[in-house]
């Protein structure tokens, strides 16, 4: 058995959740799962339908984007995953989808405003949208540069990747991450739901106010604060 079997299994199971959650159409998405001690991650092979996947088909890649094990080509987004793993030490799972509402917001090049408590249950700021990259970056190593596009956005906005585990890439689509591949998938589903709610909010009331600070603080801290009391 491969010494990477545990992350192959994790990546496979997480990838299989995407169609079940309605986050992907055809092959429009990928999940990776990392092992920090081994310095590698497992990721979905490029263009393979979800129904044809298996743990054995997951591709093992190092944090420089070099294939270590596997007969199939890894996802075309592999270098974006590699850059984020290499520079953000505390994530072990990454998801990229083209889910409808989150992608629609990305196409507007707008952050998703924090309108309600569902949003505040997870993050205390607008969901950031990274500006489209320059023509030079596009013409270069596109997927590699996408990783820096995301990191640059967080640096410019003063955000922590450990506190905000989601981003929209302008004119492209969402990426999410977490301490595990399962948490990254969870964040992807939350992002899609928040994006849909924000869209509907603006349709009902184009002048809808942002959630006030007291409610943001209350809802986030009851789940994540030192005195949290949500759940068992």
PDB file of C-alpha atoms in Angstrom:
ATOM      1  CA  UNK A   1       0.000   0.000   0.000  1.00  0.00           C
ATOM      2  CA  UNK A   2       1.224   3.500  -0.826  1.00  0.00           C
ATOM      3  CA  UNK A   3       2.526   5.571   2.087  1.00  0.00           C
ATOM      4  CA  UNK A   4       0.263   8.288   0.711  1.00  0.00           C
ATOM      5  CA  UNK A   5      -2.896   6.186   0.943  1.00  0.00           C
ATOM      6  CA  UNK A   6      -4.358   8.246   3.805  1.00  0.00           C
ATOM      7  CA  UNK A   7      -4.326  11.508   1.861  1.00  0.00           C
ATOM      8  CA  UNK A   8      -5.457   9.778  -1.340  1.00  0.00           C
ATOM      9  CA  UNK A   9      -8.471   8.481   0.559  1.00  0.00           C
ATOM     10  CA  UNK A  10      -9.111  11.867   2.153  1.00  0.00           C
ATOM     11  CA  UNK A  11      -8.854  13.697  -1.177  1.00  0.00           C
ATOM     12  CA  UNK A  12     -11.108  11.156  -2.878  1.00  0.00           C
ATOM     13  CA  UNK A  13     -13.818  11.361  -0.221  1.00  0.00           C
ATOM     14  CA  UNK A  14     -13.708  15.156  -0.195  1.00  0.00           C
ATOM     15  CA  UNK A  15     -13.885  15.377  -3.981  1.00  0.00           C
ATOM     16  CA  UNK A  16     -16.907  13.086  -4.019  1.00  0.00           C
ATOM     17  CA  UNK A  17     -18.766  15.488  -1.732  1.00  0.00           C
ATOM     18  CA  UNK A  18     -18.665  18.294  -4.313  1.00  0.00           C
ATOM     19  CA  UNK A  19     -21.288  16.882  -6.712  1.00  0.00           C
ATOM     20  CA  UNK A  20     -23.412  15.684  -3.778  1.00  0.00           C
ATOM     21  CA  UNK A  21     -23.475  19.246  -2.433  1.00  0.00           C
ATOM     22  CA  UNK A  22     -24.267  20.712  -5.857  1.00  0.00           C
ATOM     23  CA  UNK A  23     -20.984  22.607  -5.987  1.00  0.00           C
ATOM     24  CA  UNK A  24     -19.705  21.255  -9.315  1.00  0.00           C
ATOM     25  CA  UNK A  25     -20.971  20.532 -12.817  1.00  0.00           C
ATOM     26  CA  UNK A  26     -19.187  17.896 -14.903  1.00  0.00           C
ATOM     27  CA  UNK A  27     -15.489  18.215 -13.890  1.00  0.00           C
ATOM     28  CA  UNK A  28     -15.562  21.880 -12.814  1.00  0.00           C
ATOM     29  CA  UNK A  29     -13.728  21.565  -9.495  1.00  0.00           C
ATOM     30  CA  UNK A  30     -11.088  19.877  -7.382  1.00  0.00           C
ATOM     31  CA  UNK A  31     -10.085  19.146  -3.804  1.00  0.00           C
ATOM     32  CA  UNK A  32      -6.632  18.427  -2.414  1.00  0.00           C
ATOM     33  CA  UNK A  33      -5.518  16.993   0.936  1.00  0.00           C
ATOM     34  CA  UNK A  34      -2.020  17.606   2.322  1.00  0.00           C
ATOM     35  CA  UNK A  35       0.375  15.783   4.625  1.00  0.00           C
ATOM     36  CA  UNK A  36       2.746  18.370   6.078  1.00  0.00           C
ATOM     37  CA  UNK A  37       5.237  15.827   7.438  1.00  0.00           C
ATOM     38  CA  UNK A  38       5.630  14.216   4.026  1.00  0.00           C
ATOM     39  CA  UNK A  39       5.554  17.568   2.227  1.00  0.00           C
ATOM     40  CA  UNK A  40       3.000  16.458  -0.360  1.00  0.00           C
ATOM     41  CA  UNK A  41      -0.679  16.649  -1.219  1.00  0.00           C
ATOM     42  CA  UNK A  42      -3.138  14.422  -3.054  1.00  0.00           C
ATOM     43  CA  UNK A  43      -5.313  16.048  -5.705  1.00  0.00           C
ATOM     44  CA  UNK A  44      -7.962  15.093  -8.228  1.00  0.00           C
ATOM     45  CA  UNK A  45      -6.652  14.139 -11.682  1.00  0.00           C
ATOM     46  CA  UNK A  46      -7.425  16.577 -14.469  1.00  0.00           C
ATOM     47  CA  UNK A  47     -10.667  16.189 -16.406  1.00  0.00           C
ATOM     48  CA  UNK A  48     -11.721  12.857 -14.892  1.00  0.00           C
ATOM     49  CA  UNK A  49     -15.487  12.634 -14.218  1.00  0.00           C
ATOM     50  CA  UNK A  50     -16.362  12.235 -10.555  1.00  0.00           C
ATOM     51  CA  UNK A  51     -18.106   8.914 -11.130  1.00  0.00           C
ATOM     52  CA  UNK A  52     -14.822   7.517 -12.491  1.00  0.00           C
ATOM     53  CA  UNK A  53     -12.692   8.582  -9.531  1.00  0.00           C
ATOM     54  CA  UNK A  54     -11.123   6.301  -6.933  1.00  0.00           C
ATOM     55  CA  UNK A  55      -8.527   6.825  -4.204  1.00  0.00           C
ATOM     56  CA  UNK A  56      -5.937   5.173  -6.439  1.00  0.00           C
ATOM     57  CA  UNK A  57      -6.483   7.802  -9.144  1.00  0.00           C
ATOM     58  CA  UNK A  58      -5.572  10.700  -6.850  1.00  0.00           C
ATOM     59  CA  UNK A  59      -2.223  12.219  -7.843  1.00  0.00           C
ATOM     60  CA  UNK A  60       0.509  12.928  -5.290  1.00  0.00           C
ATOM     61  CA  UNK A  61       2.279  16.259  -5.760  1.00  0.00           C
ATOM     62  CA  UNK A  62       4.882  18.124  -3.696  1.00  0.00           C
ATOM     63  CA  UNK A  63       4.635  21.755  -2.611  1.00  0.00           C
ATOM     64  CA  UNK A  64       6.593  22.841  -5.679  1.00  0.00           C
ATOM     65  CA  UNK A  65       3.988  21.263  -7.952  1.00  0.00           C
ATOM     66  CA  UNK A  66       6.091  18.265  -8.983  1.00  0.00           C
ATOM     67  CA  UNK A  67       4.241  14.960  -9.412  1.00  0.00           C
ATOM     68  CA  UNK A  68       5.584  12.379  -6.950  1.00  0.00           C
ATOM     69  CA  UNK A  69       3.200   9.487  -7.567  1.00  0.00           C
ATOM     70  CA  UNK A  70       0.406   8.764 -10.040  1.00  0.00           C
ATOM     71  CA  UNK A  71      -0.112   7.861 -13.677  1.00  0.00           C
ATOM     72  CA  UNK A  72      -2.604  10.637 -14.462  1.00  0.00           C
ATOM     73  CA  UNK A  73      -2.026  14.374 -14.882  1.00  0.00           C
ATOM     74  CA  UNK A  74      -3.028  16.308 -11.759  1.00  0.00           C
ATOM     75  CA  UNK A  75      -5.681  19.027 -11.851  1.00  0.00           C
ATOM     76  CA  UNK A  76      -4.869  22.030 -14.017  1.00  0.00           C
ATOM     77  CA  UNK A  77      -5.162  24.102 -10.806  1.00  0.00           C
ATOM     78  CA  UNK A  78      -2.429  22.114  -9.041  1.00  0.00           C
ATOM     79  CA  UNK A  79       0.126  24.923  -8.979  1.00  0.00           C
ATOM     80  CA  UNK A  80      -2.353  27.229  -7.238  1.00  0.00           C
ATOM     81  CA  UNK A  81      -2.797  24.605  -4.515  1.00  0.00           C
ATOM     82  CA  UNK A  82       0.983  24.124  -4.299  1.00  0.00           C
ATOM     83  CA  UNK A  83       1.672  27.840  -3.832  1.00  0.00           C
ATOM     84  CA  UNK A  84      -0.914  28.146  -1.054  1.00  0.00           C
ATOM     85  CA  UNK A  85       0.365  25.058   0.772  1.00  0.00           C
ATOM     86  CA  UNK A  86       3.958  26.258   0.505  1.00  0.00           C
ATOM     87  CA  UNK A  87       3.266  29.716   1.911  1.00  0.00           C
ATOM     88  CA  UNK A  88       0.347  29.110   4.292  1.00  0.00           C
ATOM     89  CA  UNK A  89       1.590  26.548   6.807  1.00  0.00           C
ATOM     90  CA  UNK A  90      -1.629  25.865   8.681  1.00  0.00           C
ATOM     91  CA  UNK A  91      -3.883  24.596   5.911  1.00  0.00           C
ATOM     92  CA  UNK A  92      -4.205  20.932   4.944  1.00  0.00           C
ATOM     93  CA  UNK A  93      -7.087  21.029   2.458  1.00  0.00           C
ATOM     94  CA  UNK A  94      -8.011  23.246  -0.497  1.00  0.00           C
ATOM     95  CA  UNK A  95     -11.144  23.333  -2.673  1.00  0.00           C
ATOM     96  CA  UNK A  96     -11.724  25.074  -5.989  1.00  0.00           C
ATOM     97  CA  UNK A  97     -15.147  25.075  -7.630  1.00  0.00           C
ATOM     98  CA  UNK A  98     -17.156  27.068 -10.122  1.00  0.00           C
ATOM     99  CA  UNK A  99     -20.288  26.979  -7.961  1.00  0.00           C
ATOM    100  CA  UNK A 100     -22.958  29.222  -9.443  1.00  0.00           C
ATOM    101  CA  UNK A 101     -23.505  32.057  -6.982  1.00  0.00           C
ATOM    102  CA  UNK A 102     -19.939  32.377  -5.686  1.00  0.00           C
ATOM    103  CA  UNK A 103     -18.659  32.406  -9.268  1.00  0.00           C
ATOM    104  CA  UNK A 104     -21.252  35.010 -10.248  1.00  0.00           C
ATOM    105  CA  UNK A 105     -19.956  37.281  -7.462  1.00  0.00           C
ATOM    106  CA  UNK A 106     -16.375  36.644  -8.626  1.00  0.00           C
ATOM    107  CA  UNK A 107     -17.415  37.738 -12.108  1.00  0.00           C
ATOM    108  CA  UNK A 108     -18.621  41.056 -10.726  1.00  0.00           C
ATOM    109  CA  UNK A 109     -15.196  41.639  -9.108  1.00  0.00           C
ATOM    110  CA  UNK A 110     -17.015  42.495  -5.869  1.00  0.00           C
ATOM    111  CA  UNK A 111     -16.498  41.371  -2.293  1.00  0.00           C
ATOM    112  CA  UNK A 112     -19.592  39.672  -0.864  1.00  0.00           C
ATOM    113  CA  UNK A 113     -20.986  42.082   1.755  1.00  0.00           C
ATOM    114  CA  UNK A 114     -21.717  40.788   5.234  1.00  0.00           C
ATOM    115  CA  UNK A 115     -25.490  41.218   5.279  1.00  0.00           C
ATOM    116  CA  UNK A 116     -26.586  38.632   7.812  1.00  0.00           C
ATOM    117  CA  UNK A 117     -25.832  36.347  10.697  1.00  0.00           C
ATOM    118  CA  UNK A 118     -25.270  33.249   8.529  1.00  0.00           C
ATOM    119  CA  UNK A 119     -22.251  35.046   7.098  1.00  0.00           C
ATOM    120  CA  UNK A 120     -21.138  36.257  10.544  1.00  0.00           C
ATOM    121  CA  UNK A 121     -21.329  32.736  11.956  1.00  0.00           C
ATOM    122  CA  UNK A 122     -18.274  31.958   9.821  1.00  0.00           C
ATOM    123  CA  UNK A 123     -16.295  35.148   9.163  1.00  0.00           C
ATOM    124  CA  UNK A 124     -16.513  38.718  10.450  1.00  0.00           C
ATOM    125  CA  UNK A 125     -15.663  40.525   7.201  1.00  0.00           C
ATOM    126  CA  UNK A 126     -16.874  40.642   3.623  1.00  0.00           C
ATOM    127  CA  UNK A 127     -15.795  37.651   1.543  1.00  0.00           C
ATOM    128  CA  UNK A 128     -12.805  39.110  -0.320  1.00  0.00           C
ATOM    129  CA  UNK A 129     -12.568  39.202  -4.097  1.00  0.00           C
ATOM    130  CA  UNK A 130      -9.034  39.288  -5.473  1.00  0.00           C
ATOM    131  CA  UNK A 131      -8.663  41.719  -8.402  1.00  0.00           C
ATOM    132  CA  UNK A 132      -7.962  40.166 -11.825  1.00  0.00           C
ATOM    133  CA  UNK A 133      -4.257  39.619 -12.393  1.00  0.00           C
ATOM    134  CA  UNK A 134      -2.181  41.682 -14.803  1.00  0.00           C
ATOM    135  CA  UNK A 135      -1.743  40.742 -18.451  1.00  0.00           C
ATOM    136  CA  UNK A 136       1.870  39.822 -17.731  1.00  0.00           C
ATOM    137  CA  UNK A 137       0.828  37.389 -15.003  1.00  0.00           C
ATOM    138  CA  UNK A 138      -1.855  35.889 -17.245  1.00  0.00           C
ATOM    139  CA  UNK A 139       0.658  35.369 -20.038  1.00  0.00           C
ATOM    140  CA  UNK A 140       3.118  33.763 -17.614  1.00  0.00           C
ATOM    141  CA  UNK A 141       2.571  30.753 -15.370  1.00  0.00           C
ATOM    142  CA  UNK A 142      -1.144  31.407 -14.897  1.00  0.00           C
ATOM    143  CA  UNK A 143      -2.081  28.833 -12.266  1.00  0.00           C
ATOM    144  CA  UNK A 144       1.097  29.527 -10.267  1.00  0.00           C
ATOM    145  CA  UNK A 145       0.361  33.241 -10.332  1.00  0.00           C
ATOM    146  CA  UNK A 146      -3.206  32.623  -9.171  1.00  0.00           C
ATOM    147  CA  UNK A 147      -1.787  31.508  -5.834  1.00  0.00           C
ATOM    148  CA  UNK A 148       0.044  34.814  -5.471  1.00  0.00           C
ATOM    149  CA  UNK A 149      -3.045  36.695  -6.643  1.00  0.00           C
ATOM    150  CA  UNK A 150      -4.903  35.204  -3.665  1.00  0.00           C
ATOM    151  CA  UNK A 151      -2.096  35.843  -1.178  1.00  0.00           C
ATOM    152  CA  UNK A 152      -1.580  39.407  -2.418  1.00  0.00           C
ATOM    153  CA  UNK A 153      -5.287  40.105  -1.911  1.00  0.00           C
ATOM    154  CA  UNK A 154      -5.086  38.952   1.709  1.00  0.00           C
ATOM    155  CA  UNK A 155      -1.957  41.015   2.308  1.00  0.00           C
ATOM    156  CA  UNK A 156      -3.483  44.160   0.799  1.00  0.00           C
ATOM    157  CA  UNK A 157      -6.712  43.767   2.788  1.00  0.00           C
ATOM    158  CA  UNK A 158      -4.910  42.862   6.020  1.00  0.00           C
ATOM    159  CA  UNK A 159      -6.678  39.517   6.297  1.00  0.00           C
ATOM    160  CA  UNK A 160      -5.562  36.306   7.987  1.00  0.00           C
ATOM    161  CA  UNK A 161      -5.932  33.096   5.988  1.00  0.00           C
ATOM    162  CA  UNK A 162      -6.601  31.285   9.267  1.00  0.00           C
ATOM    163  CA  UNK A 163      -9.578  33.517  10.060  1.00  0.00           C
ATOM    164  CA  UNK A 164     -10.951  33.946   6.514  1.00  0.00           C
ATOM    165  CA  UNK A 165     -10.857  30.553   4.817  1.00  0.00           C
ATOM    166  CA  UNK A 166     -12.388  31.634   1.512  1.00  0.00           C
ATOM    167  CA  UNK A 167     -11.784  33.967  -1.405  1.00  0.00           C
ATOM    168  CA  UNK A 168     -13.212  34.876  -4.786  1.00  0.00           C
ATOM    169  CA  UNK A 169     -10.712  35.183  -7.628  1.00  0.00           C
ATOM    170  CA  UNK A 170     -11.946  38.061  -9.770  1.00  0.00           C
ATOM    171  CA  UNK A 171     -13.595  36.985 -13.045  1.00  0.00           C
ATOM    172  CA  UNK A 172     -12.750  33.389 -12.167  1.00  0.00           C
ATOM    173  CA  UNK A 173     -14.267  31.481  -9.233  1.00  0.00           C
ATOM    174  CA  UNK A 174     -13.932  30.648  -5.528  1.00  0.00           C
ATOM    175  CA  UNK A 175     -11.206  28.918  -3.556  1.00  0.00           C
ATOM    176  CA  UNK A 176     -11.614  27.740   0.040  1.00  0.00           C
ATOM    177  CA  UNK A 177      -9.291  25.991   2.473  1.00  0.00           C
ATOM    178  CA  UNK A 178      -9.130  24.620   5.979  1.00  0.00           C
ATOM    179  CA  UNK A 179      -7.248  22.473   8.456  1.00  0.00           C
ATOM    180  CA  UNK A 180      -8.631  19.403   6.694  1.00  0.00           C
ATOM    181  CA  UNK A 181      -9.993  18.666   3.238  1.00  0.00           C
ATOM    182  CA  UNK A 182     -13.429  18.117   4.784  1.00  0.00           C
ATOM    183  CA  UNK A 183     -13.328  21.574   6.400  1.00  0.00           C
ATOM    184  CA  UNK A 184     -12.342  23.094   3.058  1.00  0.00           C
ATOM    185  CA  UNK A 185     -15.388  21.444   1.460  1.00  0.00           C
ATOM    186  CA  UNK A 186     -17.578  22.714   4.300  1.00  0.00           C
ATOM    187  CA  UNK A 187     -16.267  26.228   3.690  1.00  0.00           C
ATOM    188  CA  UNK A 188     -16.982  25.897  -0.023  1.00  0.00           C
ATOM    189  CA  UNK A 189     -20.606  24.990   0.685  1.00  0.00           C
ATOM    190  CA  UNK A 190     -20.926  27.834   3.192  1.00  0.00           C
ATOM    191  CA  UNK A 191     -19.481  30.295   0.676  1.00  0.00           C
ATOM    192  CA  UNK A 192     -21.948  29.230  -2.005  1.00  0.00           C
ATOM    193  CA  UNK A 193     -24.866  29.607   0.413  1.00  0.00           C
ATOM    194  CA  UNK A 194     -23.691  33.025   1.635  1.00  0.00           C
ATOM    195  CA  UNK A 195     -23.202  34.153  -1.979  1.00  0.00           C
ATOM    196  CA  UNK A 196     -26.756  33.097  -2.866  1.00  0.00           C
ATOM    197  CA  UNK A 197     -28.212  34.818   0.192  1.00  0.00           C
ATOM    198  CA  UNK A 198     -26.331  38.036  -0.559  1.00  0.00           C
ATOM    199  CA  UNK A 199     -27.536  37.997  -4.164  1.00  0.00           C
ATOM    200  CA  UNK A 200     -31.150  37.537  -3.084  1.00  0.00           C
ATOM    201  CA  UNK A 201     -30.777  40.220  -0.416  1.00  0.00           C
ATOM    202  CA  UNK A 202     -29.702  42.774  -3.009  1.00  0.00           C
ATOM    203  CA  UNK A 203     -32.543  41.718  -5.313  1.00  0.00           C
ATOM    204  CA  UNK A 204     -35.114  42.271  -2.574  1.00  0.00           C
ATOM    205  CA  UNK A 205     -33.540  45.492  -1.344  1.00  0.00           C
ATOM    206  CA  UNK A 206     -30.696  47.057  -3.362  1.00  0.00           C
ATOM    207  CA  UNK A 207     -30.051  49.386  -0.401  1.00  0.00           C
ATOM    208  CA  UNK A 208     -29.930  46.601   2.188  1.00  0.00           C
ATOM    209  CA  UNK A 209     -27.734  47.641   5.138  1.00  0.00           C
ATOM    210  CA  UNK A 210     -24.679  45.735   6.259  1.00  0.00           C
ATOM    211  CA  UNK A 211     -24.972  43.696   9.431  1.00  0.00           C
ATOM    212  CA  UNK A 212     -24.201  45.874  12.429  1.00  0.00           C
ATOM    213  CA  UNK A 213     -21.016  45.259  14.376  1.00  0.00           C
ATOM    214  CA  UNK A 214     -22.735  44.057  17.545  1.00  0.00           C
ATOM    215  CA  UNK A 215     -24.450  41.224  15.672  1.00  0.00           C
ATOM    216  CA  UNK A 216     -21.280  40.324  13.783  1.00  0.00           C
ATOM    217  CA  UNK A 217     -19.389  40.015  17.051  1.00  0.00           C
ATOM    218  CA  UNK A 218     -22.194  38.118  18.799  1.00  0.00           C
ATOM    219  CA  UNK A 219     -22.708  35.523  16.093  1.00  0.00           C
ATOM    220  CA  UNK A 220     -19.055  34.866  15.412  1.00  0.00           C
ATOM    221  CA  UNK A 221     -18.041  34.638  19.048  1.00  0.00           C
ATOM    222  CA  UNK A 222     -20.895  32.371  20.098  1.00  0.00           C
ATOM    223  CA  UNK A 223     -19.412  29.767  17.723  1.00  0.00           C
ATOM    224  CA  UNK A 224     -15.712  30.614  17.756  1.00  0.00           C
ATOM    225  CA  UNK A 225     -14.960  32.872  20.724  1.00  0.00           C
ATOM    226  CA  UNK A 226     -13.351  31.911  24.056  1.00  0.00           C
ATOM    227  CA  UNK A 227     -16.821  31.615  25.625  1.00  0.00           C
ATOM    228  CA  UNK A 228     -18.513  29.932  22.676  1.00  0.00           C
ATOM    229  CA  UNK A 229     -21.689  28.063  23.471  1.00  0.00           C
ATOM    230  CA  UNK A 230     -22.953  26.852  20.087  1.00  0.00           C
ATOM    231  CA  UNK A 231     -23.037  23.064  19.669  1.00  0.00           C
ATOM    232  CA  UNK A 232     -22.384  20.168  22.045  1.00  0.00           C
TER     233      UNK A 232
END
